[in-house]
Each structure stands twice: as C-alpha cells, then as structure tokens.
Short mmCIF file of C-alpha atoms in Angstrom, two decimals:
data_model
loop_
_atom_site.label_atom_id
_atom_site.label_comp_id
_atom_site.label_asym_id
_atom_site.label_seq_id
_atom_site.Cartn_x
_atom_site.Cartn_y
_atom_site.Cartn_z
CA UNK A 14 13.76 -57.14 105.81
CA UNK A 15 15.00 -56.19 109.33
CA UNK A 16 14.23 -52.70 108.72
CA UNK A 17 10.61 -53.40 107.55
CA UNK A 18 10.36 -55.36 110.89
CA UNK A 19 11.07 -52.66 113.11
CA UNK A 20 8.69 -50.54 110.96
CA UNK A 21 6.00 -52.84 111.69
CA UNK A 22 7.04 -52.60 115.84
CA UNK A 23 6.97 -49.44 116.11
CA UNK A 24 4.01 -48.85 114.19
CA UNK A 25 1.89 -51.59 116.48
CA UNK A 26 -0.07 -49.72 119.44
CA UNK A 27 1.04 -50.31 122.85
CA UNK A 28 -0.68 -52.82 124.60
CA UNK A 29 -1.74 -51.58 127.43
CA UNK A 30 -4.18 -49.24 126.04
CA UNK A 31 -8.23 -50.56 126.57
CA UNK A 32 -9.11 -50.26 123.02
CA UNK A 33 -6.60 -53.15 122.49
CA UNK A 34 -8.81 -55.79 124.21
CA UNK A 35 -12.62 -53.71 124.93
CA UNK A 36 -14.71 -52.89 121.89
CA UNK A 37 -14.84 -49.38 123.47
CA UNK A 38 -17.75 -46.56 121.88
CA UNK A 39 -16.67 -43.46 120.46
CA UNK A 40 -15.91 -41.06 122.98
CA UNK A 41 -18.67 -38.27 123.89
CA UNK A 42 -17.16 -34.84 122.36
CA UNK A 43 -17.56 -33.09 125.80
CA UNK A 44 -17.72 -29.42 125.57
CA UNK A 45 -19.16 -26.54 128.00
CA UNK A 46 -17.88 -24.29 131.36
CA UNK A 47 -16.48 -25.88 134.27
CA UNK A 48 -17.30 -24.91 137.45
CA UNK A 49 -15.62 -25.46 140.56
CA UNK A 50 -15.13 -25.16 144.26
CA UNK A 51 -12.36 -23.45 145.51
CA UNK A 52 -11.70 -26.46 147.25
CA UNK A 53 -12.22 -28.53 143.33
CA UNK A 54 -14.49 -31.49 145.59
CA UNK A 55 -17.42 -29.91 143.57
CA UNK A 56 -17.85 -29.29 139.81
CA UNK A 57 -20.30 -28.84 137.51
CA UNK A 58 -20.21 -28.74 133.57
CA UNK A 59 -22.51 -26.28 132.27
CA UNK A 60 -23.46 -25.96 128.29
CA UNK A 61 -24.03 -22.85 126.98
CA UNK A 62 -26.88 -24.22 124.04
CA UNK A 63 -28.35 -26.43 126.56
CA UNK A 64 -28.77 -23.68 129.06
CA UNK A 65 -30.15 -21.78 126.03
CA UNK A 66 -32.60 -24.16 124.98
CA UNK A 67 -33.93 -24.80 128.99
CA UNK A 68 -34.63 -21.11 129.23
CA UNK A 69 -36.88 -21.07 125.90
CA UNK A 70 -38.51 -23.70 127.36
CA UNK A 71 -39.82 -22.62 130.56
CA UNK A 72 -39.95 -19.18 129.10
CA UNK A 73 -42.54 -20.80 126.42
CA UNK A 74 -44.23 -23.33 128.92
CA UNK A 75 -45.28 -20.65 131.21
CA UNK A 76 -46.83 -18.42 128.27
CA UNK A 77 -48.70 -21.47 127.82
CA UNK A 78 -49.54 -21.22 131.31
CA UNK A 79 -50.81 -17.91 131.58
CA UNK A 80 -52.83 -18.23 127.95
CA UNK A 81 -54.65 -21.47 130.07
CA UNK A 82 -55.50 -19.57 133.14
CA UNK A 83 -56.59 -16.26 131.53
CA UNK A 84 -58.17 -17.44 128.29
CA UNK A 85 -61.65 -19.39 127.63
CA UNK A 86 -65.14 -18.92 128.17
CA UNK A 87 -64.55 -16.91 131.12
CA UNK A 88 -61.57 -14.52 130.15
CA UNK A 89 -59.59 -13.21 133.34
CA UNK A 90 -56.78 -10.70 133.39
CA UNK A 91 -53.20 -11.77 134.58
CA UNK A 92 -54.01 -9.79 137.85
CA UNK A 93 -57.13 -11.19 138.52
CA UNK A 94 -55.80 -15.04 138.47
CA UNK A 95 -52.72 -14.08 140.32
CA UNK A 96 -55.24 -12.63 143.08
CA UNK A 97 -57.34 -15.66 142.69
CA UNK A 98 -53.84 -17.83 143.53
CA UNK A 99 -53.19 -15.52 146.17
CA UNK A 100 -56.67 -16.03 147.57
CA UNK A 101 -57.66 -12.42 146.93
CA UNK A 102 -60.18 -12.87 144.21
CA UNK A 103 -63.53 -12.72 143.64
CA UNK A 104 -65.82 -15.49 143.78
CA UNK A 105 -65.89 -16.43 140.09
CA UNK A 106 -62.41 -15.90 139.56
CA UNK A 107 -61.51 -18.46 142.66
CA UNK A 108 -63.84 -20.96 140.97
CA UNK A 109 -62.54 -20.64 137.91
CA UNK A 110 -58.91 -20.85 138.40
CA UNK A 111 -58.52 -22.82 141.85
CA UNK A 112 -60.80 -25.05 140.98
CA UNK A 113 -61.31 -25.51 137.19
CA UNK A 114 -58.11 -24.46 135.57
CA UNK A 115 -55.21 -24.64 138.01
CA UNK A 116 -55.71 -28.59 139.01
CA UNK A 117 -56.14 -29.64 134.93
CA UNK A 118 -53.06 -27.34 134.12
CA UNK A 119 -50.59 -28.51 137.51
CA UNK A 120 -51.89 -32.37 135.89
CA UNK A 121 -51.18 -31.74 132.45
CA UNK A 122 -47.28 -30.09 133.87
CA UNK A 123 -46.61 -33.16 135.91
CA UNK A 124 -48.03 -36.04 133.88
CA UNK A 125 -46.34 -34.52 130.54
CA UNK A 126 -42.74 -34.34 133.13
CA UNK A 127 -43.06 -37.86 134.11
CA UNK A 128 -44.05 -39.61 130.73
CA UNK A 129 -40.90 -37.50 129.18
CA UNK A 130 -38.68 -38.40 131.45
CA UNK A 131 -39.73 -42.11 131.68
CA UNK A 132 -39.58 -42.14 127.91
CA UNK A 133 -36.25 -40.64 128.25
CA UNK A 134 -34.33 -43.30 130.87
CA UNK A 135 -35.75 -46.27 128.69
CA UNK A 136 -34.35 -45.14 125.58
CA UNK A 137 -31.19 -44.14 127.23
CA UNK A 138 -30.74 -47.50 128.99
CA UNK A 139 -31.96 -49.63 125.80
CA UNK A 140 -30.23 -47.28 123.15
CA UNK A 141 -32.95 -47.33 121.14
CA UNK A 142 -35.15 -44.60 119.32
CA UNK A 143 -38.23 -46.83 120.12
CA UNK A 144 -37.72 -47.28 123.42
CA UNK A 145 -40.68 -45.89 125.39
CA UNK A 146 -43.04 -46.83 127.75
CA UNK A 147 -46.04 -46.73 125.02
CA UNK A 148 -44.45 -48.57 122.55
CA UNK A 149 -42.61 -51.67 124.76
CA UNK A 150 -45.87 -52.14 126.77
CA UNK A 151 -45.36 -50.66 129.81
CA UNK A 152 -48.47 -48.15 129.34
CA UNK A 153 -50.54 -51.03 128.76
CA UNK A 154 -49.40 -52.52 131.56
CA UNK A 155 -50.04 -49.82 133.58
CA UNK A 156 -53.66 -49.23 131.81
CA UNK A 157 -54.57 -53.53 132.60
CA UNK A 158 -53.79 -53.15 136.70
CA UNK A 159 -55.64 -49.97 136.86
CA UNK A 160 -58.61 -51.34 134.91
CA UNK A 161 -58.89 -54.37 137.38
CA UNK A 162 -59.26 -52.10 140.20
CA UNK A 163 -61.77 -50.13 138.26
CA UNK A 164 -63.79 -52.82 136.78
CA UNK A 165 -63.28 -55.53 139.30
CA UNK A 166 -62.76 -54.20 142.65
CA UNK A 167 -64.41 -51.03 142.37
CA UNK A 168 -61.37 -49.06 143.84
CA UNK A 169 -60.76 -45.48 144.47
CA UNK A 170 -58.31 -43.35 143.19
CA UNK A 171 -55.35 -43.79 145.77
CA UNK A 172 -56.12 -47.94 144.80
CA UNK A 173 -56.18 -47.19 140.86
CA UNK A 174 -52.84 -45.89 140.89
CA UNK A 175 -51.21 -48.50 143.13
CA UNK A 176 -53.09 -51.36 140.62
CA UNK A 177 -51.20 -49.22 137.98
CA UNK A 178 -48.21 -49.07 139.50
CA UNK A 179 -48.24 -52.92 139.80
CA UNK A 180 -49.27 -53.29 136.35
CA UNK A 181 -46.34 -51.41 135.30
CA UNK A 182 -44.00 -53.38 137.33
CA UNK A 183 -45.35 -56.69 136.31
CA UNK A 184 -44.86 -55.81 132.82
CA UNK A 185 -40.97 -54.67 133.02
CA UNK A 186 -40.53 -57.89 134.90
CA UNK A 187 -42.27 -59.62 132.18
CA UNK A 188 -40.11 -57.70 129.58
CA UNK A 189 -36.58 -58.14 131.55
CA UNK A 190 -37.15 -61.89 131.76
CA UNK A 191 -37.94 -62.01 128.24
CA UNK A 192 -35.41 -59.82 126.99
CA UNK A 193 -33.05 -57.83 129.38
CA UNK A 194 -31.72 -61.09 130.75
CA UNK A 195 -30.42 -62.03 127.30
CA UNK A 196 -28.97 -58.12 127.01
CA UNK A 197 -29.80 -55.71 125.47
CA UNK A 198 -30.95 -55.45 121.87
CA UNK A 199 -32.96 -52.93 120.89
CA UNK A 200 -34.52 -54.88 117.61
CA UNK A 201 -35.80 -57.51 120.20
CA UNK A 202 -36.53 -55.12 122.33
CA UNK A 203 -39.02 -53.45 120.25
CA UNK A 204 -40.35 -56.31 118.79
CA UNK A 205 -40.70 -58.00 121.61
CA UNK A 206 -42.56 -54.78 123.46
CA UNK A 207 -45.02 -54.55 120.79
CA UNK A 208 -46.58 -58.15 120.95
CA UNK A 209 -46.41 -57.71 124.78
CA UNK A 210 -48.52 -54.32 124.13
CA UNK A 211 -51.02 -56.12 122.03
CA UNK A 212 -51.28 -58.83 124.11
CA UNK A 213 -52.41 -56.40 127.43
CA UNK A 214 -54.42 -54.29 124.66
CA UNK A 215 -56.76 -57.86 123.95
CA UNK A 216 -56.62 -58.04 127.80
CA UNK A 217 -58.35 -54.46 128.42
CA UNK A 218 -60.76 -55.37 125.68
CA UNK A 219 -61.35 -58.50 127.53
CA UNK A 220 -61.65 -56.55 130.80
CA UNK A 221 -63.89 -53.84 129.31
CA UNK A 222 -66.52 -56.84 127.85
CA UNK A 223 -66.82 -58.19 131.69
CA UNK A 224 -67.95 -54.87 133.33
CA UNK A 225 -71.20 -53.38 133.68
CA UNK A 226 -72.79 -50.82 131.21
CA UNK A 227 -71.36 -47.39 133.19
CA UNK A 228 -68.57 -49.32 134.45
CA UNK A 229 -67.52 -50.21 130.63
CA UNK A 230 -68.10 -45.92 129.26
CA UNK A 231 -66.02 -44.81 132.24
CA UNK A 232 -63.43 -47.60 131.36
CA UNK A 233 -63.60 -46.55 127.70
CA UNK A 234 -63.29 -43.05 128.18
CA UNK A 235 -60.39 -43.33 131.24
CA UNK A 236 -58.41 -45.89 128.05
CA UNK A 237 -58.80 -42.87 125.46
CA UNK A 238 -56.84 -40.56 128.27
CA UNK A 239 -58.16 -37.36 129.58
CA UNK A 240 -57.29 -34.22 131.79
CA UNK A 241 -60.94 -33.02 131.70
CA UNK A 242 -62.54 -33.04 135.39
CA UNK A 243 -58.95 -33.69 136.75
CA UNK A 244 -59.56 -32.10 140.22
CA UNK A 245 -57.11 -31.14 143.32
CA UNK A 246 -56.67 -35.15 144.29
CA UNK A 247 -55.62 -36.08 140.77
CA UNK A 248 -52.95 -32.76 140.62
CA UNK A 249 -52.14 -34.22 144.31
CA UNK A 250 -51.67 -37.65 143.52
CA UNK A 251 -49.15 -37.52 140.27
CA UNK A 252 -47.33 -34.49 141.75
CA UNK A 253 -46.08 -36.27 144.74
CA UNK A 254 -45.07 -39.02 142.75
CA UNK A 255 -42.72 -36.47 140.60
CA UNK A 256 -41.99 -35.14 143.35
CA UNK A 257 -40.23 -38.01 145.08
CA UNK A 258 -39.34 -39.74 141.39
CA UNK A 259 -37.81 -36.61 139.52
CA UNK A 260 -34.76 -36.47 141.94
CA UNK A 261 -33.83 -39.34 142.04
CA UNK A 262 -34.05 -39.54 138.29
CA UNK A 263 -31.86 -36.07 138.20
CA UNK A 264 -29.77 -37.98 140.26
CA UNK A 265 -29.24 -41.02 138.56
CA UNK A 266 -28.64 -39.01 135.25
CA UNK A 267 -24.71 -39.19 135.74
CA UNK A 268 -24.74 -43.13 135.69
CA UNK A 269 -27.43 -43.33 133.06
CA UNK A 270 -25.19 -41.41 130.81
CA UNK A 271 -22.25 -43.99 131.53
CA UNK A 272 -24.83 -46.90 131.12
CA UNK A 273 -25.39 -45.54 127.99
CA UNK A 274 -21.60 -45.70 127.16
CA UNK A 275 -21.83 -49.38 126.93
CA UNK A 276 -21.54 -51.87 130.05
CA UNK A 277 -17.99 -52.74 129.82
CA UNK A 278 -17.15 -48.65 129.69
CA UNK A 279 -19.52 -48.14 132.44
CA UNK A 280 -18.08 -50.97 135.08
CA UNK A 281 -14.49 -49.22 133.81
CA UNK A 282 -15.69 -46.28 135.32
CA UNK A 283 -16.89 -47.77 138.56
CA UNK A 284 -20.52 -47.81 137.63
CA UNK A 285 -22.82 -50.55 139.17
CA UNK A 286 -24.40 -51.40 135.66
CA UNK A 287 -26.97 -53.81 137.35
CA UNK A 288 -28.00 -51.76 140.47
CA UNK A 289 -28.23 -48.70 138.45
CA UNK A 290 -30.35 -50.42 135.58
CA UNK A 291 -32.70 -51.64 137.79
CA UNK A 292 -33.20 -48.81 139.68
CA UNK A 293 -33.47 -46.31 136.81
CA UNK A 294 -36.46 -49.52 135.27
CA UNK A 295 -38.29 -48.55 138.25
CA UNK A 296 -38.16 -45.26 138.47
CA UNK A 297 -39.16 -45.36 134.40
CA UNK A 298 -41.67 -48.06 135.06
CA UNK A 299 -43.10 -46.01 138.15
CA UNK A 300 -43.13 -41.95 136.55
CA UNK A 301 -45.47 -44.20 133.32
CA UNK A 302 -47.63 -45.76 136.14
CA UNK A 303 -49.05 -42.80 138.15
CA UNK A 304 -48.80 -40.86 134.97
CA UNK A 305 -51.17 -43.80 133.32
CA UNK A 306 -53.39 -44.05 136.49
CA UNK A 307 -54.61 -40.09 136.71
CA UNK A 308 -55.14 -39.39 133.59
CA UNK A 309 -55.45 -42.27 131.38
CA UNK A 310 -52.72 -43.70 128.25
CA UNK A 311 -51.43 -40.55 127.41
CA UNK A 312 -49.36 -41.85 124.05
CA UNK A 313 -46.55 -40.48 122.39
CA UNK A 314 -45.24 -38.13 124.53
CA UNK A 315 -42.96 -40.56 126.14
CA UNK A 316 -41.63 -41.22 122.63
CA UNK A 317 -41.27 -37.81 121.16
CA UNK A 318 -40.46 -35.21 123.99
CA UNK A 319 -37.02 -36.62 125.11
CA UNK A 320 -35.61 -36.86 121.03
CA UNK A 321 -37.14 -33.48 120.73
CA UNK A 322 -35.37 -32.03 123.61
CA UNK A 323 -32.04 -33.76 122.48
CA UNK A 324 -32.08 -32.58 118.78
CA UNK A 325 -32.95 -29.02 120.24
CA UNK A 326 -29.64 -29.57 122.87
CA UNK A 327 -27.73 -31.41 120.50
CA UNK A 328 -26.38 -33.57 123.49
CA UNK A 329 -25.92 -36.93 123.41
CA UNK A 330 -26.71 -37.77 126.96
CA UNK A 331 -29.92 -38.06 127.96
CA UNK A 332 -31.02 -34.53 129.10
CA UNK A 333 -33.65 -35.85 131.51
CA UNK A 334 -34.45 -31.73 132.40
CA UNK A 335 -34.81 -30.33 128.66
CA UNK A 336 -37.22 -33.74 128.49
CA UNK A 337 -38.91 -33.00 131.62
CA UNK A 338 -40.04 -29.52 130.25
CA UNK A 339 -40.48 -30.24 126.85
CA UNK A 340 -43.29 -33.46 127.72
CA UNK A 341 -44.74 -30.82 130.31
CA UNK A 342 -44.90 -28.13 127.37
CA UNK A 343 -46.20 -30.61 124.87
CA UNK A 344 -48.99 -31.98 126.87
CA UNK A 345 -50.59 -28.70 128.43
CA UNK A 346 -49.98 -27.03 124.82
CA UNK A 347 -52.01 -30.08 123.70
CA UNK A 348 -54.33 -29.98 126.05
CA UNK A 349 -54.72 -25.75 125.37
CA UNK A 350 -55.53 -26.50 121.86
CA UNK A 351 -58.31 -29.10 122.48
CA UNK A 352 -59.90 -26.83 124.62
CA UNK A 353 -59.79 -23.70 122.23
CA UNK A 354 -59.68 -24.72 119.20
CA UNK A 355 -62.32 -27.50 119.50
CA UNK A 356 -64.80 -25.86 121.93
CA UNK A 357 -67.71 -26.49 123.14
CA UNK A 358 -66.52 -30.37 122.04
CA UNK A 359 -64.95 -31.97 124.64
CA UNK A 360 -62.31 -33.73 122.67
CA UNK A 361 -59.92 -35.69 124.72
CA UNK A 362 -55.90 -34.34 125.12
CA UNK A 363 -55.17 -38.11 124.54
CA UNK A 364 -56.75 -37.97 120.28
CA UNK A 365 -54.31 -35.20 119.87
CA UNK A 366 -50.94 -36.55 120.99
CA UNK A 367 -51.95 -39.91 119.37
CA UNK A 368 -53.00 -38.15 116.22
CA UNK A 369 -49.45 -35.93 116.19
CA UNK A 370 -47.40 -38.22 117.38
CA UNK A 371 -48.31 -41.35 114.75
CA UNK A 372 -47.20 -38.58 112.36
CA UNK A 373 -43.82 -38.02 114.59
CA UNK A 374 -43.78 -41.94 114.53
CA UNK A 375 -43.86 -42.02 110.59
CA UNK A 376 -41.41 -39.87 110.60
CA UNK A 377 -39.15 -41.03 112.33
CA UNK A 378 -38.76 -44.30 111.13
CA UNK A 379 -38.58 -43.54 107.77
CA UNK A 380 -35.48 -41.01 108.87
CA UNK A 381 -34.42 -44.92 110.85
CA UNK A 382 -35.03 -46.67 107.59
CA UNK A 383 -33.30 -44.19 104.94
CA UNK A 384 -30.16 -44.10 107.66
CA UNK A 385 -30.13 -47.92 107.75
CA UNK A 386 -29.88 -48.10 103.90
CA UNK A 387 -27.04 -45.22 103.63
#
C-alpha cells in the first residue's frame, strides 16, 4: 500500500507549474529563422512559407495592376503609362491614367488593405470566424453616420468620413457595452452583431425615405458601394488614413497575437489586455470607417481576405500583412472584372464581393457546422 502511495507522489505534477491552477491554450507550434543583432536587443522571426506566400501576393497584385492601367477601352502599353506616371506622356495617356485609372486603382489598393486588416484584428481579438466589421455591425454603423451627413447636413467629403468615423465608433461602443463588458463570446458576439446590423440597416432605410429625390439615388447608389468616379480626393482621403492606421496596426500585431492567447496568458506575459483591446477596437473600428465613407459598404472582404491569407500561411497568428495584400488583391481584382467583363455596364465592385463572398459565407459555415458535429 505504501509503495502504491509513493507511486501516486511521484507521478503527481509539481505544483508550481501554471497549467496547475490557469486553464492555459495549447501552445503556438512556433517555427521559422531567427534573426538577430550582434548585440541580441533585436530579433526577428522570419517564416519561410509566409515569406513565400507575401511574395506571390504582391507579385500577383501588381499584375493586376498593370492589366488595370494598360487594358480597357483605351489600351496603353506598359511604357506609355509609366511615362504618363512620370509626367512624360501624351495628353490622352495623362488623362487616362492620372486621372481615370490611377485614383480608382490607389482606392481599390487601400480600401481592400484597410477592410482586411480591420476584418483581421476583430476576429483575432474575438476568436471568432465571424468576426468582421460587416457582419457585427460596424459597416452599418459606419454607412448610418455617413448617411446623416449626406442626407441631413449636406456635408462634403472630408465631413462624410468623419460622420463615418463616428458612426463606427458609436457602434463598437454600442457593441462593447452590450457584449465585451460581459467578455468575450464569440456566439453572442455574432448574434448580438447581427441584430445590431439590422437594426442600423432599418435606420438607413429610414434615412433614405426622409431625403429628397437625388439626394435618395445618390444615397442608394453610395449604400450599394462603388469605386467608379473615385477621383484624387477620395485616393487622398482613405490613403492617409492607412497611412497613419496600418503602423500602428503592424505594430500592435505582437500583442494581438498574445491577446489572442487568452487573457490570463496574455497578462502572464506582461500584456496590457485592456489598453491593447481597446486600442486595436479603434484602429479596427477606424480602417472600416474611412474605408465605408469613400467608397461605400464594401462587404465581405473584411470577412474573407484575412482567413484566406491565414489558410494560404498556415499561421495561426493573425498575419495582418498577408491580409493587408490579399483584401487589396481581392478588391482591385474585383473591381478589374466588373469593368471588363461587364462593360459598357457599369456594375458596381460592391454586387461582386457580396455575390462571392455569400458563397464564401455558405461555405464556411457549413465547414463551422460539419466541425461542430465531429
């Protein structure tokens, strides 16, 4: 009996170990090169598949780039639009690519960047497949304040996006008192997001009703969400929001990937789980907003790009720079098609990501439901 005692001691794990007394997650398999300093202040893991897989993609997005610039009515050589970007071209080439092409294409890049890499924080921070801006109710949101400004106070565009961008907010403080505060669940979560979304979608209608004849076709057609007559102000407006919101997402990726972890893992690891949640909500809320204000609800491409850049890493972090590319490459290849395939119609970008991604959407939850069930 003695002996079968000491079995059992010896056999029970120390208790000093975390696991003991922190439901801990599974540990990330963490592969790739290290680099380091000389110094070893500095290092940086680098992934061979991912590095792979970033390469394709910019390799790919700027084909797509050069078929937009050179193909269409108009055909141009690759010499003559790189003159016409230089400022060396002729008069119809300048027209056509400064002032046609380029500021649609640099819209498309930015807004596809920022509604991928929104997508990708929120469903990194609520651990949830669902979890975009589209589907919780942000967009929405985002689409209500700018439709006050355009239906009610008449603004212009520099007022549209900051009536977005406090749409946006209102509605992830809206969502975080309803939900976050209680933690985080991502079946609430969802459902919670989509009777939000429906909720702002009756208020648009409502909104839409009020306004004037014109007032109510531009509204219409801004809801259905656009990159045609997207000009230099429009390029201006969303790129200098990626441009200050991208880095700080980049730079926020670290934490986000401990967030992810689990709360209790991430405070282990020093991690301010609050001040890093909120922070990476706003810059998520913020990338939807202008995104939402220049060219209109985009949908899906929050949703799909960042689970399409992590099945094509197969990472488990969040991968906010695969993401970034692959929402930039969806939307302008998107927006190519529309304008070759369906020409002289001028079909909006937004009926073919909501047309391909509700099949995406299909998909994917019947892969959630059959993996439920197993």
């Amino acid at each position: 009996m003695s002996a079968v005692r000491e079995v059992r001691a010896s056999d029970t794990p120390a208790p000093d170990k975390v696991s003991d007394f922190v439901d801990v997650p599974k540990p990330r398999v963490v592969s790739g090169l290290v680099i380091r300093t000389r110094t070893g202040r500095l290092s940086l893991r680098v992934q061979g598949r991912a590095v792979a897989v970033t390469a394709a993609l910019l390799v790919t997005l700027t084909t797509v780039m050069g078929i937009t610039l050179t193909t269409g009515d108009f055909e141009l050589s690759i010499g003559e639009v790189l003159q016409a970007l230089a400022g060396n071209g002729s008069g119809g080439a300048d027209f056509i690519v400064n002032t046609l092409r380029m500021p649609r294409l640099l819209t498309a890049l930015c807004v596809g960047a920022a509604l991928a890499v929104s997508g990708a924080i929120l469903q990194s921070l609520t651990r949830n497949s669902l979890g975009s801006p589209d589907i919780i109710g942000f967009t929405n949101g985002s689409a209500t304040g700018a439709l006050i400004v355009i239906v009610v106070l008449h603004g212009s565009m520099t007022q549209i996006a900051l009536g977005a961008l406090i749409g946006g907010l209102a509605t992830a403080a809206a969502v975080y008192l309803l939900v976050f505060g209680a933690g985080m669940h991502g079946f609430r979560l969802v459902v919670m997001g989509i009777g939000l979304s429906a909720l702002l979608l009756a208020v648009n209608s409502y909104l839409i009703t009020r306004a004037s004849w014109q007032e109510a076709l531009e509204a219409q057609a801004w809801l259905i969400g656009s990159l045609g007559n997207r000009g230099w102000d429009h390029a201006a407006a969303v790129g200098i929001a990626v441009a200050i919101l991208l880095p700080f997402a980049f730079g926020l990726a670290g934490r986000l990937s401990m967030v992810e972890m689990g709360d209790d893992t991430a405070t282990a690891l020093g991690v301010n789980v609050a001040g890093s949640r909120l922070a990476l909500l706003f810059i998520s809320v913020a990338l939807a907003a202008f995104a939402t204000a220049v060219t209109g609800p985009i949908w899906f491409i929050a949703l799909a790009a960042p689970q399409l850049a992590r099945r094509l890493i197969r990472s488990s972090g969040p991968a906010l720079v695969p993401a970034a590319l692959m929402g930039a490459l969806l939307l302008a290849g998107s927006d190519l098609a529309v304008q070759r395939i369906f020409s002289p119609a001028l079909l909006p970008v937004g009926t073919a990501t909501g047309t391909i991604g509700g099949l995406y959407l299909i998909w994917l939850l019947v892969t959630e439901s059959r993996k439920s069930r197993a």
